[in-house]
CSV table of N, CA and C in Angstrom, one decimal:
chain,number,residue,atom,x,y,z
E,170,UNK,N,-4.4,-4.0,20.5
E,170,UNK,CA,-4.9,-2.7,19.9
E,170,UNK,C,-5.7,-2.0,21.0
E,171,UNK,N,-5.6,-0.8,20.9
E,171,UNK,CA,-6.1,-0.1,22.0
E,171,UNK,C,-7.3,0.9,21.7
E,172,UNK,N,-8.0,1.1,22.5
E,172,UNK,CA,-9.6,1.7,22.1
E,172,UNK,C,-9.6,3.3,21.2
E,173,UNK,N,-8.2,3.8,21.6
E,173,UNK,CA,-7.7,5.1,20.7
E,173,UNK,C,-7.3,4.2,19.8
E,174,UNK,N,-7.2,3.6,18.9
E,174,UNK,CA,-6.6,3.5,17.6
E,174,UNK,C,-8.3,3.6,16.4
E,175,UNK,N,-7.9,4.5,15.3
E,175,UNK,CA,-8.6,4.8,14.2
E,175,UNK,C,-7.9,5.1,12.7
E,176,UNK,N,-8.7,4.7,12.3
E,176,UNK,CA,-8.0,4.8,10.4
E,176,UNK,C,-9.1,5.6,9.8
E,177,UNK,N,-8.1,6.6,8.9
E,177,UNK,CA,-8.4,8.1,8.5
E,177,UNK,C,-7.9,8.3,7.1
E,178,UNK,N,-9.0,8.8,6.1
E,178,UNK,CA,-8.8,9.0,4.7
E,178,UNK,C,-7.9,9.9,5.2
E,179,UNK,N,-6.7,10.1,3.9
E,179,UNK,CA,-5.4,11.1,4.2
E,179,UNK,C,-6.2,12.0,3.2
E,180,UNK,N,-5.5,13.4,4.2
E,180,UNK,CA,-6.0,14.6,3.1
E,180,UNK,C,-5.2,15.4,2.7
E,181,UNK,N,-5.0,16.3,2.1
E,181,UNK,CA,-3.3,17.1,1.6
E,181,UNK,C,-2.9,17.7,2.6
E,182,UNK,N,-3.7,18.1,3.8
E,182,UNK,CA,-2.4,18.4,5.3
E,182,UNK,C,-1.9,17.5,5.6
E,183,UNK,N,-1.9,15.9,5.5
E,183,UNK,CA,-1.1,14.9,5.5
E,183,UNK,C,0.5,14.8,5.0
E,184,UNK,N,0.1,15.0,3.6
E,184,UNK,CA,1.1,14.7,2.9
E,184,UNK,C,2.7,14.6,3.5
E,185,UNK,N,3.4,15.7,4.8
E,185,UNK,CA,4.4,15.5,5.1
E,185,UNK,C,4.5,14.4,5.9
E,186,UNK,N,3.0,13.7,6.4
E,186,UNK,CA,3.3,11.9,7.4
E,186,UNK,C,3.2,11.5,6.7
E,187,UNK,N,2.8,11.5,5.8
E,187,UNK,CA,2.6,10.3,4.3
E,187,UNK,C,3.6,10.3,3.9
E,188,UNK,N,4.2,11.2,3.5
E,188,UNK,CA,6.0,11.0,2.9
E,188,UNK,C,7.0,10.6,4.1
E,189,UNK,N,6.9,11.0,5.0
E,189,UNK,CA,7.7,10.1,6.3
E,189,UNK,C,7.4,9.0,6.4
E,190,UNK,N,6.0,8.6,6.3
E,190,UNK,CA,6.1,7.0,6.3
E,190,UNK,C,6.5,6.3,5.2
E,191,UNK,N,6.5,7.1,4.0
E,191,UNK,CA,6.9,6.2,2.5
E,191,UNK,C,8.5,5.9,2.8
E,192,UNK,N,8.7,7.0,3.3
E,192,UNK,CA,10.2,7.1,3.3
E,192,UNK,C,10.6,5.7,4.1
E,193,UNK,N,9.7,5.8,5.3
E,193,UNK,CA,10.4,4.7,6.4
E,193,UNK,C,10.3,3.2,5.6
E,194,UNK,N,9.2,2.9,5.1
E,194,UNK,CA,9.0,1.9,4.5
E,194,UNK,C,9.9,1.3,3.7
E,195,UNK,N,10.3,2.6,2.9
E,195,UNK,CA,11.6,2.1,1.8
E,195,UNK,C,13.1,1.6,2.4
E,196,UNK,N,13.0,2.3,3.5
E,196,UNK,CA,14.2,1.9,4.6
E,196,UNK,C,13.9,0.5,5.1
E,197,UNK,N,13.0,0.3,5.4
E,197,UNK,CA,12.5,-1.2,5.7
E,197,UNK,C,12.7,-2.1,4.7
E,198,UNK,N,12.3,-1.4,3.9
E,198,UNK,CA,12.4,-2.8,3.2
E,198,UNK,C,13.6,-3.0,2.0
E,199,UNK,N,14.6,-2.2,2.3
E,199,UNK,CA,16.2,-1.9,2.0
E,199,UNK,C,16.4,-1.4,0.3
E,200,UNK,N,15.4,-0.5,0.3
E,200,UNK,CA,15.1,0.1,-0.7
E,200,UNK,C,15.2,1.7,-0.6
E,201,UNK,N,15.9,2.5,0.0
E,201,UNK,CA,15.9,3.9,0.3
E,201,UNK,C,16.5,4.8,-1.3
E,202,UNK,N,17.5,3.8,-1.9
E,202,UNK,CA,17.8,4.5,-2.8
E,202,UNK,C,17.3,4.9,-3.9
E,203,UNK,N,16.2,4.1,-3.5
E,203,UNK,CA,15.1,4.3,-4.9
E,203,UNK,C,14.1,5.2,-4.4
E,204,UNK,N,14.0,5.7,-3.4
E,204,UNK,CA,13.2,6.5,-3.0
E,204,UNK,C,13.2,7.8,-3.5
E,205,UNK,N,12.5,8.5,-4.4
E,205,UNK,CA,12.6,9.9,-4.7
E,205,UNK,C,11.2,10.9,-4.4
E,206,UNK,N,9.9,10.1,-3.5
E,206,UNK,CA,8.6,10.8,-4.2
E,206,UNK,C,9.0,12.3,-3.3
E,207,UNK,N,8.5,13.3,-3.4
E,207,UNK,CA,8.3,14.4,-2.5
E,207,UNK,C,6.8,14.9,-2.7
E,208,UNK,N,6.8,15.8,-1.8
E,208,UNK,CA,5.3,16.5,-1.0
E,208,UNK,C,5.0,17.1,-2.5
E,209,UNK,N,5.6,17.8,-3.3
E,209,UNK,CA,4.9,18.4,-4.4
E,209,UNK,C,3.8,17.2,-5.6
E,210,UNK,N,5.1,16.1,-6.1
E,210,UNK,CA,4.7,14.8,-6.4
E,210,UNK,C,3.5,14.4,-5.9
E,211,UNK,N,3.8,13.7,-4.6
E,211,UNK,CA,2.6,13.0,-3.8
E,211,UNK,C,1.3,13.7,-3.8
E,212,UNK,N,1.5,15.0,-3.3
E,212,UNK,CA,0.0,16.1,-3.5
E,212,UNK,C,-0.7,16.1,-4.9
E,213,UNK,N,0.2,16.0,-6.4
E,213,UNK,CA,-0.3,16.0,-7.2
E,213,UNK,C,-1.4,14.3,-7.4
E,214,UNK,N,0.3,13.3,-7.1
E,214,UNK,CA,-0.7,12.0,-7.6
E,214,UNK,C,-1.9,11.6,-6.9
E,215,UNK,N,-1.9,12.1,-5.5
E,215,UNK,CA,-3.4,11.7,-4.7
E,215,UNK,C,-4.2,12.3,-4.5
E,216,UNK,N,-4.1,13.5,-5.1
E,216,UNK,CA,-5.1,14.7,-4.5
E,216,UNK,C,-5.6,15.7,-5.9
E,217,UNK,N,-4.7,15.5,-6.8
E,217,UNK,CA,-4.7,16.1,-7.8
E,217,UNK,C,-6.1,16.7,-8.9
E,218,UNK,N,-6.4,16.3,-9.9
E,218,UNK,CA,-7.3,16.1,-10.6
E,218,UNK,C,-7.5,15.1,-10.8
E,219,UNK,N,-6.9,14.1,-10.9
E,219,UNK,CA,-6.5,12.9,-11.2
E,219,UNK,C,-6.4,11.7,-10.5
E,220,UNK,N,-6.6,11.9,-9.1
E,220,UNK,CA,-5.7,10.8,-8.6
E,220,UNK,C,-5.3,9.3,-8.3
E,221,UNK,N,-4.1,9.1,-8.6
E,221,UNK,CA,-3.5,7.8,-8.8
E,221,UNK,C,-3.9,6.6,-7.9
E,222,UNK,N,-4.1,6.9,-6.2
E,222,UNK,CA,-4.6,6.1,-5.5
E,222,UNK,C,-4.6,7.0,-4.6
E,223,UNK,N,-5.5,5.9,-3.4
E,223,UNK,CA,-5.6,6.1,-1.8
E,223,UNK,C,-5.1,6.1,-1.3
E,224,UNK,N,-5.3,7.0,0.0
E,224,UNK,CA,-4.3,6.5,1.1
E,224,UNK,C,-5.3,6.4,2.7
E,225,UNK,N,-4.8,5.4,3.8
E,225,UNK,CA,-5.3,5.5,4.7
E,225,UNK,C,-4.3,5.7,5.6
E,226,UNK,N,-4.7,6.2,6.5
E,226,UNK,CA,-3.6,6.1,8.2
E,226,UNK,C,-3.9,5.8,9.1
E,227,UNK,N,-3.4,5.4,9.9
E,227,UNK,CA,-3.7,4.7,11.1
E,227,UNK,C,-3.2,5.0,12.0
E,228,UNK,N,-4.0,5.6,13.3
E,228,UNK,CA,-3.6,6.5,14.5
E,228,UNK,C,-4.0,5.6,15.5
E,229,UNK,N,-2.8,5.9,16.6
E,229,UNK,CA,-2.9,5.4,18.1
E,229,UNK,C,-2.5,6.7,18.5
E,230,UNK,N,-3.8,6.9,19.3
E,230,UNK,CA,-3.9,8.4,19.9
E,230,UNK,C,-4.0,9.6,19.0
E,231,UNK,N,-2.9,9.8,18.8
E,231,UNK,CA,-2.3,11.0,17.8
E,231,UNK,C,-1.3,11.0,17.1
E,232,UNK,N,-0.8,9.5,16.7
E,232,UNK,CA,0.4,9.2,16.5
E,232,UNK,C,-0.1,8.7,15.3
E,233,UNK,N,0.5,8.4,13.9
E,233,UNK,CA,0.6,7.9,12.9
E,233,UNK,C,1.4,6.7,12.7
E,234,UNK,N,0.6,5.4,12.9
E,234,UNK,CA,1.6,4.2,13.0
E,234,UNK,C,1.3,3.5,12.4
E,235,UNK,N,1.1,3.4,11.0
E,235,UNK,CA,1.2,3.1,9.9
E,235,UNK,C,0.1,3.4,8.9
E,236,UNK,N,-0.3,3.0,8.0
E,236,UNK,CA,-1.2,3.3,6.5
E,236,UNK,C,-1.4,2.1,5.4
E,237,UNK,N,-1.7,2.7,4.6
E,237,UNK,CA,-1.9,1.8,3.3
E,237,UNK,C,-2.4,2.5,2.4
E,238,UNK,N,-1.7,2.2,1.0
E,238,UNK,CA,-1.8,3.0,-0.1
E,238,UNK,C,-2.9,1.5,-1.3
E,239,UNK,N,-3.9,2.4,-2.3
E,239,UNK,CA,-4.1,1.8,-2.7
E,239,UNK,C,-4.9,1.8,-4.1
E,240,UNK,N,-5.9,1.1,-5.0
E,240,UNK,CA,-5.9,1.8,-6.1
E,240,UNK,C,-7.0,0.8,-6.9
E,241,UNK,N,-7.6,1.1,-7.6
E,241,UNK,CA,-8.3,0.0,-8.5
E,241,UNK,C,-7.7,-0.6,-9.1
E,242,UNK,N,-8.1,-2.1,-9.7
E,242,UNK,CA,-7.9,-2.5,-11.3
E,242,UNK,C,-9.1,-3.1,-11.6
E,243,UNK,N,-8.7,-3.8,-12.7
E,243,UNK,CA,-9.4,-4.5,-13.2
E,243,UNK,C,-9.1,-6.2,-13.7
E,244,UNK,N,-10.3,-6.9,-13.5
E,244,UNK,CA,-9.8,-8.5,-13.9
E,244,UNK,C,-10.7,-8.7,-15.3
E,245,UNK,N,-10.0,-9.0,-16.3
E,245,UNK,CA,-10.6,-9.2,-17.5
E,245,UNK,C,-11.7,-10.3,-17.6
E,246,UNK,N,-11.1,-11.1,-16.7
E,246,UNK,CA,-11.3,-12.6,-16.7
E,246,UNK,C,-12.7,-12.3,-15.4
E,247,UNK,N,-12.9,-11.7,-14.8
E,247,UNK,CA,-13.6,-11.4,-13.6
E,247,UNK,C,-14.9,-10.7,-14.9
E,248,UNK,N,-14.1,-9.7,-15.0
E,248,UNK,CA,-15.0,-8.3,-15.8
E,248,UNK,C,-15.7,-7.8,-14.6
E,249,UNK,N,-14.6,-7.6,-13.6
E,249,UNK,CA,-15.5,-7.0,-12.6
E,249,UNK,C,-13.8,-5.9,-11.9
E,250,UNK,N,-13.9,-5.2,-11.2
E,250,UNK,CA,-13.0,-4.0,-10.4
E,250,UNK,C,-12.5,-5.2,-9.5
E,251,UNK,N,-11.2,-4.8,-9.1
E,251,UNK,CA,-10.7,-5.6,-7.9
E,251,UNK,C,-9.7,-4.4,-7.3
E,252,UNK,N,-9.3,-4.3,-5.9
E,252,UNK,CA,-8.3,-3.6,-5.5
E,252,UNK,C,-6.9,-4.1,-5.4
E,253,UNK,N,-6.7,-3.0,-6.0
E,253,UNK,CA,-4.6,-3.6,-5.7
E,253,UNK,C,-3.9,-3.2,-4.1
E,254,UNK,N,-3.6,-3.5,-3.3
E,254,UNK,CA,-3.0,-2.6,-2.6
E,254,UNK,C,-1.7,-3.0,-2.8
E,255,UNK,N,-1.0,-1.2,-2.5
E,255,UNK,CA,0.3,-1.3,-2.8
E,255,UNK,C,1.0,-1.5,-2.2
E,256,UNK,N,0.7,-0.7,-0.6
E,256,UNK,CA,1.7,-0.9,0.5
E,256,UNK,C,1.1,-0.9,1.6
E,257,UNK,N,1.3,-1.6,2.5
E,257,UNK,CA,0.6,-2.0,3.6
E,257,UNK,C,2.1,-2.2,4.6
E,258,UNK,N,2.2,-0.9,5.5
E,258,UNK,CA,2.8,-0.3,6.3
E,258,UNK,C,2.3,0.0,7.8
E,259,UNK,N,3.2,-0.9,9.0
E,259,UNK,CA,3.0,-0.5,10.3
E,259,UNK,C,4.3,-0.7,11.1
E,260,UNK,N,4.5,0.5,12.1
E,260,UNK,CA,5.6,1.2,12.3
E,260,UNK,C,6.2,-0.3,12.9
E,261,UNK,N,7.9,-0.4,13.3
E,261,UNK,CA,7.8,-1.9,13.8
E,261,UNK,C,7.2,-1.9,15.1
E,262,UNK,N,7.7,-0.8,16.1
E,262,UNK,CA,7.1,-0.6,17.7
E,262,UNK,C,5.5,-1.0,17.5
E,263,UNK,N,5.1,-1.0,16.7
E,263,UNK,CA,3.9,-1.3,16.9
E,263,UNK,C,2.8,-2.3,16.2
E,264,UNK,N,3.9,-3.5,15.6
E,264,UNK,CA,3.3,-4.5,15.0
E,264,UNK,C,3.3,-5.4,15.9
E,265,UNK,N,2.1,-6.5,15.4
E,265,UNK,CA,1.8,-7.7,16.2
E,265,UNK,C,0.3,-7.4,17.3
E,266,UNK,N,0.1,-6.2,17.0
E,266,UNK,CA,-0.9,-5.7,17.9
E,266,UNK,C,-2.2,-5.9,17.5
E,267,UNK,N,-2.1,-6.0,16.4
E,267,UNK,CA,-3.3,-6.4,15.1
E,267,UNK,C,-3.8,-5.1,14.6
E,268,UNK,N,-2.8,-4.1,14.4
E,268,UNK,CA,-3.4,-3.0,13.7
E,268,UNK,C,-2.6,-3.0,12.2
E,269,UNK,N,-1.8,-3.8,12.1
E,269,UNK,CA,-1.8,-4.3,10.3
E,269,UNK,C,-3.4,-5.3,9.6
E,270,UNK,N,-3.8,-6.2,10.6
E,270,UNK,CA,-4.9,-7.0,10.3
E,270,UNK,C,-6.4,-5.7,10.1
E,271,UNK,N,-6.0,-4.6,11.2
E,271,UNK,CA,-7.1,-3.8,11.2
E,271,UNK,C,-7.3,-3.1,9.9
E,272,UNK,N,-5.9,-2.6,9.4
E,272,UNK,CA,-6.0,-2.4,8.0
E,272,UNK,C,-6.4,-2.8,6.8
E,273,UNK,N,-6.1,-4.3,6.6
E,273,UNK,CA,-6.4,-5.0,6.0
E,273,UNK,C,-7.6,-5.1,5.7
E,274,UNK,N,-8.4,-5.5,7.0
E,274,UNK,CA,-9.8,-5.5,7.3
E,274,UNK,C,-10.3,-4.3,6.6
E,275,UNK,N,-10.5,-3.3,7.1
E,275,UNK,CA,-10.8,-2.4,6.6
E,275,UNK,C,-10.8,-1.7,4.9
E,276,UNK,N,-9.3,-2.1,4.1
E,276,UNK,CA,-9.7,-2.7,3.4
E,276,UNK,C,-10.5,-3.6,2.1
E,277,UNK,N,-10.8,-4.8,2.7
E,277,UNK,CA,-11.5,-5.6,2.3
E,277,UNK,C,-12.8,-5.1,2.6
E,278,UNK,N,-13.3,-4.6,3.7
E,278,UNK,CA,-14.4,-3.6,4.0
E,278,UNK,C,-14.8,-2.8,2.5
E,279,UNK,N,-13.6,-2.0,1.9
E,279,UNK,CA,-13.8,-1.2,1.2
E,279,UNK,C,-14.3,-1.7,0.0
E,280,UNK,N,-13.6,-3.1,-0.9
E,280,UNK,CA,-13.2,-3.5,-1.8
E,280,UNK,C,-14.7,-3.9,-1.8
E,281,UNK,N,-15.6,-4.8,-0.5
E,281,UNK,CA,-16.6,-4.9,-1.0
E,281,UNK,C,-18.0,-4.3,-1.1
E,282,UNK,N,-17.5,-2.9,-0.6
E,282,UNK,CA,-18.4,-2.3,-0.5
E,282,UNK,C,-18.9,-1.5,-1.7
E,283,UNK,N,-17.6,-1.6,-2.7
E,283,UNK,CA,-17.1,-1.1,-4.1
E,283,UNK,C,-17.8,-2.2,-4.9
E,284,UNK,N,-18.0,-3.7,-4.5
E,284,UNK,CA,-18.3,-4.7,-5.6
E,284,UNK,C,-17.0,-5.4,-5.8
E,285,UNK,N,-15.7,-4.6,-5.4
E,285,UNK,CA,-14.7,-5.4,-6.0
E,285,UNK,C,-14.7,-6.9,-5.9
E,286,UNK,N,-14.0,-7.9,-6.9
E,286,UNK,CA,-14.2,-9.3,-6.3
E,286,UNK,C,-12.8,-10.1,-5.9
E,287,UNK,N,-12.0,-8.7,-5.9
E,287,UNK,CA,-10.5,-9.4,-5.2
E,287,UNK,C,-9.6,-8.3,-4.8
E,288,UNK,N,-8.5,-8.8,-3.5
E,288,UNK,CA,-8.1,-7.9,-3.4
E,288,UNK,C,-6.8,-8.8,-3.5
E,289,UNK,N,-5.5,-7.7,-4.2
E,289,UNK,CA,-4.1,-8.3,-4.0
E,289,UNK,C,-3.4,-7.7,-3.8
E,290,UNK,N,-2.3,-8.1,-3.7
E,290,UNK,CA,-0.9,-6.9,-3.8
E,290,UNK,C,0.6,-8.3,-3.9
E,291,UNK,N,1.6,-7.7,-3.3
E,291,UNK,CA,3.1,-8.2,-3.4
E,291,UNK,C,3.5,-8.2,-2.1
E,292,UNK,N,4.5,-9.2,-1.8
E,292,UNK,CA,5.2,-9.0,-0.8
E,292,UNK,C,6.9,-9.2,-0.7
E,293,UNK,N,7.6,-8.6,-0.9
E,293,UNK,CA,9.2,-9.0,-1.0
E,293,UNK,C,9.6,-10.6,-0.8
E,294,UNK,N,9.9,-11.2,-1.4
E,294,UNK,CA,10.3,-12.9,-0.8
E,294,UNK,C,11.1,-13.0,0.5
E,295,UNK,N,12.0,-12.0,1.1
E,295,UNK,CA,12.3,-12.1,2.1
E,295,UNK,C,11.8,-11.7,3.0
E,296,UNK,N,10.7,-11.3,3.3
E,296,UNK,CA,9.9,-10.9,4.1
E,296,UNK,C,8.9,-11.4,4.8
E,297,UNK,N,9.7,-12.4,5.5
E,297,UNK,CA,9.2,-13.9,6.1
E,297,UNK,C,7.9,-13.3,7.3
E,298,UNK,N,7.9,-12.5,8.1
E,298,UNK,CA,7.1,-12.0,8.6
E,298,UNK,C,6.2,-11.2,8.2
E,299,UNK,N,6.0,-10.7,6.8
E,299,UNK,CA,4.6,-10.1,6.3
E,299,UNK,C,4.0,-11.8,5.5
E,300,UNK,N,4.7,-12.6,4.9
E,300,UNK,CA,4.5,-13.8,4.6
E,300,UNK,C,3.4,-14.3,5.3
E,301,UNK,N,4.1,-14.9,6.5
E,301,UNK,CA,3.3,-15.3,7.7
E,301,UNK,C,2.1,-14.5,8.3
E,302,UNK,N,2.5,-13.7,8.1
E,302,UNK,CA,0.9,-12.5,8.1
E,302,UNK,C,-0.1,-13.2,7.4
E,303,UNK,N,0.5,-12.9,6.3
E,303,UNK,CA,-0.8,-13.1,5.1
E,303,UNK,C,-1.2,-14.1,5.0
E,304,UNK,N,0.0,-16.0,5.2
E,304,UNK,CA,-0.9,-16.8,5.4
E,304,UNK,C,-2.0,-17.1,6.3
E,305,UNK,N,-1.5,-16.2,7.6
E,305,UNK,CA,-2.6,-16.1,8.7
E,305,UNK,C,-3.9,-16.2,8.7
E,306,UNK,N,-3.7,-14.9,7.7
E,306,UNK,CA,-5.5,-14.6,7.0
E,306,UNK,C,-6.1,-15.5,6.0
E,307,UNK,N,-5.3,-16.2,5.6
E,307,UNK,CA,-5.8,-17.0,4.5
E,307,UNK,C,-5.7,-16.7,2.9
E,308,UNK,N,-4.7,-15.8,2.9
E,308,UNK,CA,-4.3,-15.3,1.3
E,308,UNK,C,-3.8,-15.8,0.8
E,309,UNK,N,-3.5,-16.3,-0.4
E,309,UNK,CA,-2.9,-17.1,-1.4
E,309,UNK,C,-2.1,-16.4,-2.2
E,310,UNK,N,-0.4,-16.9,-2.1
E,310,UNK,CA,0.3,-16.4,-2.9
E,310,UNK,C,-0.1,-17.1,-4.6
E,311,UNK,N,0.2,-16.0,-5.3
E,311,UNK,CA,0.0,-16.5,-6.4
E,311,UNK,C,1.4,-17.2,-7.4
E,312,UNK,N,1.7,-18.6,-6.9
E,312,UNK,CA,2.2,-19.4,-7.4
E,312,UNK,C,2.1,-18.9,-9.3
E,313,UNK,N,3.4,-19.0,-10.4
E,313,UNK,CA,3.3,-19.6,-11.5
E,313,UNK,C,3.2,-17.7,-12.0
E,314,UNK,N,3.0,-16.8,-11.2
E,314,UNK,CA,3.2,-15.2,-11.5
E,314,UNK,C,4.7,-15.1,-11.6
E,315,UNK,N,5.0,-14.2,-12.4
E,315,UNK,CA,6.6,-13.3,-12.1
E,315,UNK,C,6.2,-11.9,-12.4
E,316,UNK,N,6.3,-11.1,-11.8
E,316,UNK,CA,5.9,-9.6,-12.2
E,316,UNK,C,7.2,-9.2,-13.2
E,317,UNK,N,6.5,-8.0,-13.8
E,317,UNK,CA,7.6,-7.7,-14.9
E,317,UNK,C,7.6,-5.9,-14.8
E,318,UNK,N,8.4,-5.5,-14.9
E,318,UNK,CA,8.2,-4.0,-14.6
E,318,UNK,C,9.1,-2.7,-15.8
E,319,UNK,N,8.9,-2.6,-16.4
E,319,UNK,CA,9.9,-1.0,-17.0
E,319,UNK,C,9.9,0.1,-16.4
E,320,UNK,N,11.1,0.9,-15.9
E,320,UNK,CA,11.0,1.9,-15.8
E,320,UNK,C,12.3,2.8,-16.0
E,321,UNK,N,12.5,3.7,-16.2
E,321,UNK,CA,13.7,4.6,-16.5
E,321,UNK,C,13.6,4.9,-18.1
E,322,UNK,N,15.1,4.7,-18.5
E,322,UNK,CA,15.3,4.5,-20.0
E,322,UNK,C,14.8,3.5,-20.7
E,323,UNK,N,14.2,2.3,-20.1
E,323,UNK,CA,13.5,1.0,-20.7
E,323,UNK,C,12.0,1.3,-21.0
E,324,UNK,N,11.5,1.9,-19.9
E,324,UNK,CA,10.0,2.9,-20.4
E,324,UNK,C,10.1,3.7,-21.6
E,325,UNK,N,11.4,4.9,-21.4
E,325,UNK,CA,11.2,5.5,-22.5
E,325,UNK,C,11.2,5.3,-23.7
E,326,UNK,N,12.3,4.3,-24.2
E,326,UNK,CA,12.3,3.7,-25.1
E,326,UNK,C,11.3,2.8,-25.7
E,327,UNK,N,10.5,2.3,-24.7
E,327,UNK,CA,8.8,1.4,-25.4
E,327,UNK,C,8.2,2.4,-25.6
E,328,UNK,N,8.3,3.7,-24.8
E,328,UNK,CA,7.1,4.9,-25.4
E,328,UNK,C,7.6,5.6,-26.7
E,329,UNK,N,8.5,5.1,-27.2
E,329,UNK,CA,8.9,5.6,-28.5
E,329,UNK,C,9.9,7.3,-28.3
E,330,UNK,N,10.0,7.2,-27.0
E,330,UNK,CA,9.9,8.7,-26.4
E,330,UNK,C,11.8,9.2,-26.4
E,331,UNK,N,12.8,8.1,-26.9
E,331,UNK,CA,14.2,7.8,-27.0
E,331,UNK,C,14.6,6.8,-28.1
């Protein structure tokens, strides 16, 4: 890591690196097809009145080499806020340098500076190298989970909405 590298709340002049990196990510991780967000979208969900989650970026020099998007929840069982992160992205030229761990770090920085008392997220099963990342740090997959998801016509139809 190099003495220029810094991480920077994204602000809505962002939005077109933030969607270039979403995009890349989805290419990475062999998911492009499902990719639809655009600059109108994104500006609303993060910046909006409302917004859905955070985002950070992470610069070498003046370059944008990777981010992380991210969000509250809550643990019932805690009765306390924990952070979700959603995506945790660094360009490939530039992993191994420890500016994914800087991310992280930072963070976990956040989560407890919030009170949060956990932070989680997902990682694709074939993704032997964010894997090994995370056991690095000491994270615990969570064994005995299966996530479950609706979305499209399966959503609509639970919203009564079809």
């Amino acid at each position: 890591m190099t003495a220029n590298f810094r991480i920077v709340s994204a602000t809505p002049a962002d939005i077109p690196t933030i969607l270039a990196l979403f995009r890349e990510l989805a290419v990475y991780e062999k998911l492009e097809d499902m990719f639809v967000a655009d600059e109108q979208t994104l500006t609303e969900s993060l910046f909006g009145q409302k917004p859905s989650a955070e985002v950070r970026l992470a610069y070498r020099d003046d370059v944008a080499i990777g981010y992380m998007v991210f969000f509250q929840n809550f643990s019932t069982f805690l009765g306390r806020a924990g952070i979700y992160l959603e995506d945790l992205y660094v360009k490939p030229e530039f992993r191994g340098s420890g500016y994914g761990k800087a991310l992280l770090s930072e963070l976990a920085r956040i989560a407890v500076d919030r009170g949060c008392q956990r932070l989680e997220w997902m990682v694709l099963n074939w993704n032997t190298p964010a894997i090994d990342f995370y056991r690095s740090i000491n994270a615990e997959p969570m064994d005995g989970w299966t996530t479950f998801r609706l979305t499209g016509d399966a959503l609509q139809v639970m919203a009564g909405k079809q």
